[in-house]
Amino acid sequence: MIQAAAALASRGGVEAMQMRTVAERAGVALGTLYRYFPSKMDLVVAVVSEEFDLLEGSIERRPPSAATPAGRAVDVLMRATRGLMREPELADALIRSLIMAEVDTPFGDRMTGLLLRAAGDRPGDRLTTETATEEQAILAGSLSSVWVQELLEMLRGRRTHEQAQRRVEIAADRLLAGF
């Protein structure tokens, strides 16, 4: 069901993710779809969660290797950017929907956690949301916010990938300087 929803969104945005169409494409009854996903936004959140799971798996299999915390964080964010930009309509639909979402989503916290792990990913220095200081968590969250804004600018055609990456690199260097 999630894959069917993602496929539809990648071709026509969230508007194309009509619940009936998702159910038909997934080969399930509409009632079954609603049992798992009571609203379209619940389905959008599930699609984003699956994308995030893929990113986390990629980071676990191939951890960032840059020498600095900022470099490792940028590696994580640019991997996420490349993954999302493979399907720009899906990325645009998902990000816009999450910005407008009335449901509570954990994605800001998940990205902050990923950035903390990447920034402190030296032997004996593994940061998590539990072991990071409040300031470190705020700074990693701020970097995540900068990245979301740059991603939106790319999707709007106002930034190239290179421009967005440069801006994220500068923000990471400043925000993570004390890590």
Short mmCIF file of N, CA and C in Angstrom, two decimals:
data_model
loop_
_atom_site.label_atom_id
_atom_site.label_comp_id
_atom_site.label_asym_id
_atom_site.label_seq_id
_atom_site.Cartn_x
_atom_site.Cartn_y
_atom_site.Cartn_z
N MET A 1 0.82 -1.18 0.00
CA MET A 1 0.00 0.00 0.00
C MET A 1 0.88 1.25 0.00
N ILE A 2 1.93 1.21 0.78
CA ILE A 2 2.83 2.37 0.85
C ILE A 2 3.53 2.56 -0.48
N GLN A 3 3.98 1.46 -1.09
CA GLN A 3 4.65 1.57 -2.38
C GLN A 3 3.70 2.08 -3.46
N ALA A 4 2.46 1.66 -3.42
CA ALA A 4 1.47 2.13 -4.39
C ALA A 4 1.26 3.63 -4.21
N ALA A 5 1.16 4.09 -2.97
CA ALA A 5 0.98 5.51 -2.69
C ALA A 5 2.18 6.32 -3.17
N ALA A 6 3.39 5.81 -2.90
CA ALA A 6 4.59 6.51 -3.33
C ALA A 6 4.67 6.59 -4.85
N ALA A 7 4.31 5.52 -5.53
CA ALA A 7 4.34 5.52 -6.99
C ALA A 7 3.37 6.55 -7.55
N LEU A 8 2.19 6.64 -6.97
CA LEU A 8 1.21 7.62 -7.44
C LEU A 8 1.69 9.04 -7.16
N ALA A 9 2.22 9.28 -5.97
CA ALA A 9 2.70 10.62 -5.61
C ALA A 9 3.88 11.04 -6.48
N SER A 10 4.72 10.08 -6.88
CA SER A 10 5.88 10.44 -7.71
C SER A 10 5.48 10.87 -9.11
N ARG A 11 4.27 10.52 -9.51
CA ARG A 11 3.80 10.90 -10.85
C ARG A 11 2.87 12.10 -10.85
N GLY A 12 2.23 12.36 -9.71
CA GLY A 12 1.26 13.45 -9.73
C GLY A 12 1.09 14.16 -8.42
N GLY A 13 2.06 14.02 -7.51
CA GLY A 13 1.97 14.68 -6.23
C GLY A 13 0.96 14.01 -5.31
N VAL A 14 0.78 14.62 -4.17
CA VAL A 14 -0.14 14.05 -3.18
C VAL A 14 -1.57 14.04 -3.71
N GLU A 15 -1.89 14.97 -4.61
CA GLU A 15 -3.22 14.99 -5.19
C GLU A 15 -3.54 13.68 -5.91
N ALA A 16 -2.53 13.05 -6.48
CA ALA A 16 -2.73 11.78 -7.19
C ALA A 16 -2.89 10.60 -6.24
N MET A 17 -2.62 10.82 -4.97
CA MET A 17 -2.72 9.75 -3.97
C MET A 17 -4.14 9.64 -3.44
N GLN A 18 -5.10 9.50 -4.31
CA GLN A 18 -6.48 9.31 -3.88
C GLN A 18 -6.58 7.93 -3.23
N MET A 19 -7.25 7.87 -2.12
CA MET A 19 -7.31 6.62 -1.36
C MET A 19 -7.86 5.47 -2.21
N ARG A 20 -8.88 5.72 -2.98
CA ARG A 20 -9.45 4.67 -3.82
C ARG A 20 -8.42 4.18 -4.85
N THR A 21 -7.69 5.12 -5.44
CA THR A 21 -6.68 4.77 -6.45
C THR A 21 -5.54 3.99 -5.82
N VAL A 22 -5.12 4.41 -4.62
CA VAL A 22 -4.06 3.69 -3.90
C VAL A 22 -4.50 2.26 -3.63
N ALA A 23 -5.72 2.10 -3.14
CA ALA A 23 -6.24 0.75 -2.83
C ALA A 23 -6.27 -0.11 -4.09
N GLU A 24 -6.76 0.45 -5.19
CA GLU A 24 -6.82 -0.31 -6.45
C GLU A 24 -5.42 -0.72 -6.90
N ARG A 25 -4.51 0.23 -6.87
CA ARG A 25 -3.14 -0.06 -7.32
C ARG A 25 -2.46 -1.10 -6.42
N ALA A 26 -2.77 -1.06 -5.13
CA ALA A 26 -2.17 -2.01 -4.17
C ALA A 26 -2.88 -3.35 -4.18
N GLY A 27 -4.04 -3.41 -4.82
CA GLY A 27 -4.79 -4.66 -4.87
C GLY A 27 -5.47 -5.01 -3.56
N VAL A 28 -5.88 -3.99 -2.82
CA VAL A 28 -6.58 -4.23 -1.56
C VAL A 28 -7.91 -3.48 -1.59
N ALA A 29 -8.79 -3.91 -0.72
CA ALA A 29 -10.08 -3.22 -0.60
C ALA A 29 -9.87 -1.84 0.03
N LEU A 30 -10.72 -0.91 -0.34
CA LEU A 30 -10.62 0.45 0.21
C LEU A 30 -10.72 0.43 1.74
N GLY A 31 -11.59 -0.42 2.27
CA GLY A 31 -11.72 -0.54 3.73
C GLY A 31 -10.43 -1.01 4.40
N THR A 32 -9.72 -1.89 3.72
CA THR A 32 -8.44 -2.37 4.26
C THR A 32 -7.44 -1.23 4.33
N LEU A 33 -7.38 -0.44 3.27
CA LEU A 33 -6.47 0.72 3.26
C LEU A 33 -6.81 1.65 4.41
N TYR A 34 -8.10 1.95 4.59
CA TYR A 34 -8.51 2.86 5.67
C TYR A 34 -8.27 2.26 7.05
N ARG A 35 -8.26 0.95 7.16
CA ARG A 35 -7.99 0.31 8.45
C ARG A 35 -6.54 0.61 8.88
N TYR A 36 -5.62 0.59 7.93
CA TYR A 36 -4.21 0.86 8.24
C TYR A 36 -3.88 2.34 8.21
N PHE A 37 -4.55 3.08 7.34
CA PHE A 37 -4.27 4.51 7.15
C PHE A 37 -5.60 5.27 7.15
N PRO A 38 -6.03 5.75 8.32
CA PRO A 38 -7.34 6.39 8.43
C PRO A 38 -7.51 7.66 7.59
N SER A 39 -6.39 8.28 7.19
CA SER A 39 -6.48 9.48 6.37
C SER A 39 -5.34 9.49 5.35
N LYS A 40 -5.48 10.35 4.38
CA LYS A 40 -4.41 10.50 3.38
C LYS A 40 -3.12 10.96 4.05
N MET A 41 -3.23 11.83 5.05
CA MET A 41 -2.03 12.31 5.73
C MET A 41 -1.33 11.17 6.46
N ASP A 42 -2.08 10.24 7.03
CA ASP A 42 -1.46 9.08 7.67
C ASP A 42 -0.67 8.27 6.63
N LEU A 43 -1.20 8.20 5.43
CA LEU A 43 -0.51 7.49 4.35
C LEU A 43 0.75 8.24 3.92
N VAL A 44 0.65 9.56 3.81
CA VAL A 44 1.82 10.39 3.47
C VAL A 44 2.92 10.19 4.52
N VAL A 45 2.54 10.22 5.78
CA VAL A 45 3.52 10.03 6.86
C VAL A 45 4.17 8.65 6.74
N ALA A 46 3.41 7.64 6.39
CA ALA A 46 3.97 6.29 6.23
C ALA A 46 4.96 6.24 5.06
N VAL A 47 4.65 6.93 3.97
CA VAL A 47 5.57 6.97 2.83
C VAL A 47 6.87 7.65 3.23
N VAL A 48 6.77 8.78 3.92
CA VAL A 48 7.97 9.49 4.38
C VAL A 48 8.76 8.63 5.35
N SER A 49 8.07 7.93 6.22
CA SER A 49 8.75 7.06 7.19
C SER A 49 9.54 5.97 6.48
N GLU A 50 8.95 5.40 5.45
CA GLU A 50 9.67 4.37 4.69
C GLU A 50 10.91 4.95 4.00
N GLU A 51 10.78 6.14 3.44
CA GLU A 51 11.94 6.80 2.82
C GLU A 51 13.02 7.05 3.87
N PHE A 52 12.60 7.46 5.05
CA PHE A 52 13.55 7.73 6.12
C PHE A 52 14.23 6.44 6.57
N ASP A 53 13.47 5.35 6.64
CA ASP A 53 14.06 4.05 6.98
C ASP A 53 15.15 3.66 5.99
N LEU A 54 14.90 3.92 4.71
CA LEU A 54 15.90 3.62 3.69
C LEU A 54 17.17 4.45 3.90
N LEU A 55 17.01 5.73 4.24
CA LEU A 55 18.16 6.59 4.50
C LEU A 55 18.94 6.07 5.71
N GLU A 56 18.24 5.76 6.79
CA GLU A 56 18.92 5.26 7.98
C GLU A 56 19.67 3.96 7.69
N GLY A 57 19.07 3.08 6.91
CA GLY A 57 19.74 1.84 6.53
C GLY A 57 21.00 2.11 5.72
N SER A 58 20.91 3.06 4.81
CA SER A 58 22.07 3.43 4.00
C SER A 58 23.20 3.98 4.87
N ILE A 59 22.85 4.79 5.86
CA ILE A 59 23.86 5.39 6.75
C ILE A 59 24.49 4.30 7.62
N GLU A 60 23.70 3.35 8.06
CA GLU A 60 24.24 2.24 8.87
C GLU A 60 25.20 1.37 8.05
N ARG A 61 24.81 1.09 6.80
CA ARG A 61 25.65 0.24 5.95
C ARG A 61 26.94 0.94 5.53
N ARG A 62 26.83 2.23 5.28
CA ARG A 62 27.98 3.00 4.81
C ARG A 62 28.03 4.32 5.57
N PRO A 63 28.59 4.30 6.78
CA PRO A 63 28.65 5.51 7.59
C PRO A 63 29.46 6.61 6.90
N PRO A 64 29.11 7.86 7.17
CA PRO A 64 29.88 8.97 6.59
C PRO A 64 31.32 8.90 7.07
N SER A 65 32.25 9.24 6.19
CA SER A 65 33.66 9.08 6.53
C SER A 65 34.43 10.39 6.59
N ALA A 66 33.76 11.51 6.47
CA ALA A 66 34.46 12.80 6.51
C ALA A 66 35.19 12.96 7.85
N ALA A 67 36.22 13.76 7.85
CA ALA A 67 37.06 13.93 9.04
C ALA A 67 36.42 14.79 10.12
N THR A 68 35.47 15.65 9.75
CA THR A 68 34.89 16.56 10.72
C THR A 68 33.42 16.22 10.98
N PRO A 69 32.92 16.64 12.15
CA PRO A 69 31.49 16.45 12.41
C PRO A 69 30.61 17.12 11.35
N ALA A 70 30.98 18.32 10.95
CA ALA A 70 30.21 19.03 9.93
C ALA A 70 30.22 18.27 8.61
N GLY A 71 31.38 17.77 8.23
CA GLY A 71 31.49 17.02 6.98
C GLY A 71 30.64 15.76 6.99
N ARG A 72 30.62 15.07 8.14
CA ARG A 72 29.81 13.86 8.24
C ARG A 72 28.31 14.20 8.19
N ALA A 73 27.93 15.29 8.84
CA ALA A 73 26.52 15.71 8.82
C ALA A 73 26.10 16.11 7.40
N VAL A 74 26.95 16.83 6.71
CA VAL A 74 26.64 17.22 5.33
C VAL A 74 26.50 15.99 4.45
N ASP A 75 27.36 15.00 4.67
CA ASP A 75 27.25 13.75 3.90
C ASP A 75 25.86 13.13 4.08
N VAL A 76 25.38 13.08 5.31
CA VAL A 76 24.05 12.52 5.58
C VAL A 76 22.98 13.33 4.85
N LEU A 77 23.05 14.64 4.97
CA LEU A 77 22.02 15.49 4.36
C LEU A 77 22.05 15.43 2.84
N MET A 78 23.22 15.36 2.25
CA MET A 78 23.29 15.33 0.79
C MET A 78 22.89 13.95 0.26
N ARG A 79 23.13 12.90 1.04
CA ARG A 79 22.61 11.58 0.65
C ARG A 79 21.09 11.61 0.65
N ALA A 80 20.53 12.22 1.68
CA ALA A 80 19.07 12.35 1.75
C ALA A 80 18.56 13.17 0.56
N THR A 81 19.27 14.22 0.21
CA THR A 81 18.88 15.06 -0.92
C THR A 81 18.90 14.26 -2.22
N ARG A 82 19.98 13.53 -2.44
CA ARG A 82 20.06 12.73 -3.67
C ARG A 82 18.93 11.70 -3.73
N GLY A 83 18.65 11.07 -2.61
CA GLY A 83 17.57 10.09 -2.58
C GLY A 83 16.22 10.72 -2.90
N LEU A 84 15.95 11.85 -2.31
CA LEU A 84 14.68 12.52 -2.55
C LEU A 84 14.58 13.07 -3.97
N MET A 85 15.67 13.58 -4.48
CA MET A 85 15.63 14.22 -5.80
C MET A 85 15.57 13.21 -6.95
N ARG A 86 15.74 11.92 -6.65
CA ARG A 86 15.52 10.92 -7.70
C ARG A 86 14.08 10.94 -8.16
N GLU A 87 13.19 11.31 -7.26
CA GLU A 87 11.76 11.42 -7.54
C GLU A 87 11.30 12.80 -7.06
N PRO A 88 11.64 13.87 -7.82
CA PRO A 88 11.36 15.22 -7.32
C PRO A 88 9.88 15.51 -7.05
N GLU A 89 8.98 14.95 -7.84
CA GLU A 89 7.55 15.19 -7.57
C GLU A 89 7.15 14.56 -6.25
N LEU A 90 7.68 13.37 -5.98
CA LEU A 90 7.39 12.72 -4.71
C LEU A 90 7.98 13.54 -3.56
N ALA A 91 9.23 13.97 -3.71
CA ALA A 91 9.87 14.76 -2.67
C ALA A 91 9.08 16.03 -2.39
N ASP A 92 8.69 16.73 -3.45
CA ASP A 92 7.93 17.96 -3.30
C ASP A 92 6.60 17.69 -2.60
N ALA A 93 5.92 16.66 -3.03
CA ALA A 93 4.62 16.33 -2.44
C ALA A 93 4.75 15.97 -0.97
N LEU A 94 5.75 15.18 -0.65
CA LEU A 94 5.91 14.73 0.72
C LEU A 94 6.31 15.88 1.65
N ILE A 95 7.26 16.70 1.20
CA ILE A 95 7.72 17.78 2.05
C ILE A 95 6.62 18.81 2.27
N ARG A 96 5.94 19.17 1.20
CA ARG A 96 4.84 20.14 1.35
C ARG A 96 3.74 19.59 2.25
N SER A 97 3.42 18.33 2.09
CA SER A 97 2.38 17.73 2.93
C SER A 97 2.79 17.72 4.39
N LEU A 98 4.05 17.40 4.66
CA LEU A 98 4.50 17.36 6.05
C LEU A 98 4.54 18.75 6.67
N ILE A 99 4.87 19.74 5.87
CA ILE A 99 4.87 21.10 6.39
C ILE A 99 3.46 21.51 6.79
N MET A 100 2.49 21.09 6.00
CA MET A 100 1.11 21.45 6.26
C MET A 100 0.39 20.44 7.17
N ALA A 101 1.08 19.39 7.55
CA ALA A 101 0.44 18.30 8.30
C ALA A 101 -0.12 18.77 9.63
N GLU A 102 -1.29 18.25 9.93
CA GLU A 102 -1.89 18.50 11.23
C GLU A 102 -1.63 17.34 12.17
N VAL A 103 -0.95 16.32 11.66
CA VAL A 103 -0.60 15.19 12.52
C VAL A 103 0.83 15.38 13.01
N ASP A 104 1.10 14.87 14.18
CA ASP A 104 2.44 14.97 14.75
C ASP A 104 3.35 13.97 14.05
N THR A 105 4.46 14.45 13.53
CA THR A 105 5.40 13.56 12.85
C THR A 105 6.75 13.62 13.55
N PRO A 106 7.45 12.50 13.62
CA PRO A 106 8.72 12.44 14.32
C PRO A 106 9.94 12.73 13.44
N PHE A 107 9.73 13.23 12.23
CA PHE A 107 10.83 13.28 11.27
C PHE A 107 11.91 14.29 11.63
N GLY A 108 11.52 15.41 12.24
CA GLY A 108 12.54 16.37 12.69
C GLY A 108 13.44 15.74 13.73
N ASP A 109 12.84 15.01 14.66
CA ASP A 109 13.63 14.34 15.70
C ASP A 109 14.49 13.23 15.10
N ARG A 110 13.94 12.51 14.13
CA ARG A 110 14.72 11.43 13.50
C ARG A 110 15.93 12.01 12.77
N MET A 111 15.73 13.11 12.04
CA MET A 111 16.86 13.71 11.31
C MET A 111 17.87 14.27 12.30
N THR A 112 17.40 14.90 13.36
CA THR A 112 18.32 15.41 14.39
C THR A 112 19.15 14.26 14.96
N GLY A 113 18.50 13.14 15.26
CA GLY A 113 19.23 11.98 15.77
C GLY A 113 20.26 11.45 14.80
N LEU A 114 19.89 11.40 13.52
CA LEU A 114 20.85 10.95 12.49
C LEU A 114 22.05 11.89 12.42
N LEU A 115 21.78 13.19 12.46
CA LEU A 115 22.88 14.17 12.39
C LEU A 115 23.77 14.09 13.62
N LEU A 116 23.18 13.89 14.79
CA LEU A 116 23.99 13.74 16.00
C LEU A 116 24.88 12.51 15.90
N ARG A 117 24.31 11.39 15.45
CA ARG A 117 25.11 10.17 15.31
C ARG A 117 26.25 10.38 14.31
N ALA A 118 25.96 11.06 13.21
CA ALA A 118 27.00 11.29 12.20
C ALA A 118 28.07 12.24 12.73
N ALA A 119 27.65 13.29 13.42
CA ALA A 119 28.60 14.28 13.91
C ALA A 119 29.55 13.70 14.94
N GLY A 120 29.06 12.80 15.77
CA GLY A 120 29.90 12.22 16.81
C GLY A 120 30.34 10.81 16.51
N ASP A 121 30.37 10.45 15.26
CA ASP A 121 30.63 9.06 14.88
C ASP A 121 32.12 8.74 14.80
N ARG A 122 32.82 9.04 15.89
CA ARG A 122 34.21 8.62 16.01
C ARG A 122 34.24 7.55 17.08
N PRO A 123 35.21 6.65 17.04
CA PRO A 123 35.24 5.60 18.07
C PRO A 123 35.14 6.20 19.48
N GLY A 124 34.22 5.70 20.26
CA GLY A 124 34.04 6.16 21.63
C GLY A 124 33.30 7.48 21.74
N ASP A 125 32.81 8.03 20.64
CA ASP A 125 32.16 9.34 20.66
C ASP A 125 30.85 9.30 19.89
N ARG A 126 30.02 8.34 20.19
CA ARG A 126 28.75 8.18 19.48
C ARG A 126 27.67 9.00 20.17
N LEU A 127 27.25 10.09 19.53
CA LEU A 127 26.20 10.93 20.09
C LEU A 127 24.83 10.37 19.72
N THR A 128 23.91 10.52 20.64
CA THR A 128 22.51 10.18 20.38
C THR A 128 21.68 11.32 20.96
N THR A 129 20.40 11.27 20.73
CA THR A 129 19.55 12.31 21.32
C THR A 129 19.57 12.23 22.84
N GLU A 130 19.90 11.05 23.39
CA GLU A 130 19.96 10.89 24.84
C GLU A 130 21.30 11.37 25.42
N THR A 131 22.40 11.22 24.68
CA THR A 131 23.71 11.58 25.21
C THR A 131 24.17 12.97 24.81
N ALA A 132 23.54 13.56 23.82
CA ALA A 132 23.93 14.91 23.38
C ALA A 132 23.46 15.93 24.41
N THR A 133 24.18 17.02 24.46
CA THR A 133 23.73 18.12 25.31
C THR A 133 22.52 18.78 24.64
N GLU A 134 21.80 19.57 25.41
CA GLU A 134 20.66 20.29 24.84
C GLU A 134 21.12 21.19 23.69
N GLU A 135 22.25 21.84 23.87
CA GLU A 135 22.78 22.72 22.82
C GLU A 135 23.12 21.94 21.56
N GLN A 136 23.75 20.78 21.70
CA GLN A 136 24.08 19.96 20.53
C GLN A 136 22.81 19.54 19.78
N ALA A 137 21.79 19.15 20.52
CA ALA A 137 20.53 18.74 19.89
C ALA A 137 19.89 19.92 19.16
N ILE A 138 19.91 21.08 19.78
CA ILE A 138 19.34 22.27 19.14
C ILE A 138 20.11 22.62 17.88
N LEU A 139 21.43 22.57 17.93
CA LEU A 139 22.24 22.90 16.76
C LEU A 139 22.03 21.91 15.62
N ALA A 140 21.96 20.62 15.95
CA ALA A 140 21.69 19.61 14.91
C ALA A 140 20.30 19.81 14.33
N GLY A 141 19.32 20.13 15.16
CA GLY A 141 17.97 20.41 14.68
C GLY A 141 17.93 21.64 13.79
N SER A 142 18.72 22.64 14.13
CA SER A 142 18.79 23.85 13.31
C SER A 142 19.40 23.55 11.95
N LEU A 143 20.41 22.71 11.92
CA LEU A 143 21.00 22.31 10.64
C LEU A 143 19.98 21.57 9.80
N SER A 144 19.20 20.71 10.42
CA SER A 144 18.15 19.99 9.72
C SER A 144 17.15 20.98 9.11
N SER A 145 16.81 22.02 9.83
CA SER A 145 15.88 23.04 9.32
C SER A 145 16.46 23.79 8.13
N VAL A 146 17.73 24.10 8.20
CA VAL A 146 18.40 24.75 7.07
C VAL A 146 18.31 23.85 5.84
N TRP A 147 18.56 22.57 6.04
CA TRP A 147 18.51 21.61 4.93
C TRP A 147 17.12 21.55 4.31
N VAL A 148 16.08 21.50 5.13
CA VAL A 148 14.71 21.45 4.60
C VAL A 148 14.44 22.69 3.75
N GLN A 149 14.86 23.85 4.24
CA GLN A 149 14.65 25.09 3.47
C GLN A 149 15.41 25.04 2.14
N GLU A 150 16.62 24.56 2.15
CA GLU A 150 17.40 24.46 0.91
C GLU A 150 16.78 23.45 -0.06
N LEU A 151 16.27 22.37 0.48
CA LEU A 151 15.59 21.37 -0.35
C LEU A 151 14.36 21.98 -1.01
N LEU A 152 13.59 22.74 -0.24
CA LEU A 152 12.42 23.42 -0.82
C LEU A 152 12.83 24.38 -1.93
N GLU A 153 13.91 25.10 -1.72
CA GLU A 153 14.40 26.04 -2.74
C GLU A 153 14.83 25.29 -4.01
N MET A 154 15.44 24.13 -3.84
CA MET A 154 15.80 23.31 -5.01
C MET A 154 14.54 22.86 -5.75
N LEU A 155 13.55 22.40 -5.00
CA LEU A 155 12.32 21.92 -5.61
C LEU A 155 11.57 23.03 -6.33
N ARG A 156 11.72 24.25 -5.85
CA ARG A 156 11.09 25.41 -6.49
C ARG A 156 11.90 25.93 -7.67
N GLY A 157 13.09 25.36 -7.87
CA GLY A 157 13.94 25.79 -8.98
C GLY A 157 14.74 27.04 -8.67
N ARG A 158 14.83 27.41 -7.43
CA ARG A 158 15.55 28.62 -7.03
C ARG A 158 17.00 28.36 -6.63
N ARG A 159 17.35 27.10 -6.47
CA ARG A 159 18.73 26.72 -6.13
C ARG A 159 19.10 25.50 -6.95
N THR A 160 20.36 25.47 -7.32
CA THR A 160 20.90 24.25 -7.91
C THR A 160 21.33 23.34 -6.77
N HIS A 161 21.59 22.10 -7.09
CA HIS A 161 22.08 21.16 -6.09
C HIS A 161 23.38 21.70 -5.47
N GLU A 162 24.26 22.22 -6.31
CA GLU A 162 25.55 22.72 -5.82
C GLU A 162 25.37 23.91 -4.89
N GLN A 163 24.46 24.83 -5.24
CA GLN A 163 24.21 25.98 -4.38
C GLN A 163 23.65 25.54 -3.03
N ALA A 164 22.70 24.64 -3.05
CA ALA A 164 22.11 24.15 -1.81
C ALA A 164 23.17 23.45 -0.96
N GLN A 165 24.00 22.63 -1.59
CA GLN A 165 25.04 21.94 -0.85
C GLN A 165 26.00 22.93 -0.21
N ARG A 166 26.39 23.94 -0.93
CA ARG A 166 27.32 24.94 -0.39
C ARG A 166 26.71 25.64 0.83
N ARG A 167 25.44 25.98 0.74
CA ARG A 167 24.78 26.65 1.85
C ARG A 167 24.67 25.72 3.07
N VAL A 168 24.37 24.44 2.83
CA VAL A 168 24.31 23.48 3.93
C VAL A 168 25.70 23.29 4.54
N GLU A 169 26.74 23.26 3.70
CA GLU A 169 28.11 23.12 4.21
C GLU A 169 28.49 24.29 5.11
N ILE A 170 28.17 25.49 4.69
CA ILE A 170 28.50 26.67 5.50
C ILE A 170 27.76 26.62 6.84
N ALA A 171 26.47 26.31 6.78
CA ALA A 171 25.68 26.22 8.01
C ALA A 171 26.24 25.13 8.92
N ALA A 172 26.58 23.98 8.35
CA ALA A 172 27.11 22.88 9.16
C ALA A 172 28.43 23.27 9.81
N ASP A 173 29.31 23.91 9.06
CA ASP A 173 30.60 24.34 9.62
C ASP A 173 30.41 25.25 10.83
N ARG A 174 29.46 26.17 10.73
CA ARG A 174 29.23 27.10 11.82
C ARG A 174 28.48 26.46 12.98
N LEU A 175 27.42 25.73 12.66
CA LEU A 175 26.58 25.18 13.72
C LEU A 175 27.25 24.04 14.48
N LEU A 176 28.09 23.27 13.79
CA LEU A 176 28.69 22.10 14.43
C LEU A 176 30.16 22.33 14.79
N ALA A 177 30.59 23.56 14.81
CA ALA A 177 31.99 23.88 15.07
C ALA A 177 32.46 23.37 16.44
N GLY A 178 31.61 23.34 17.41
CA GLY A 178 32.04 22.94 18.75
C GLY A 178 31.81 21.48 19.08
N PHE A 179 31.45 20.68 18.11
CA PHE A 179 31.16 19.27 18.38
C PHE A 179 32.43 18.49 18.59
#
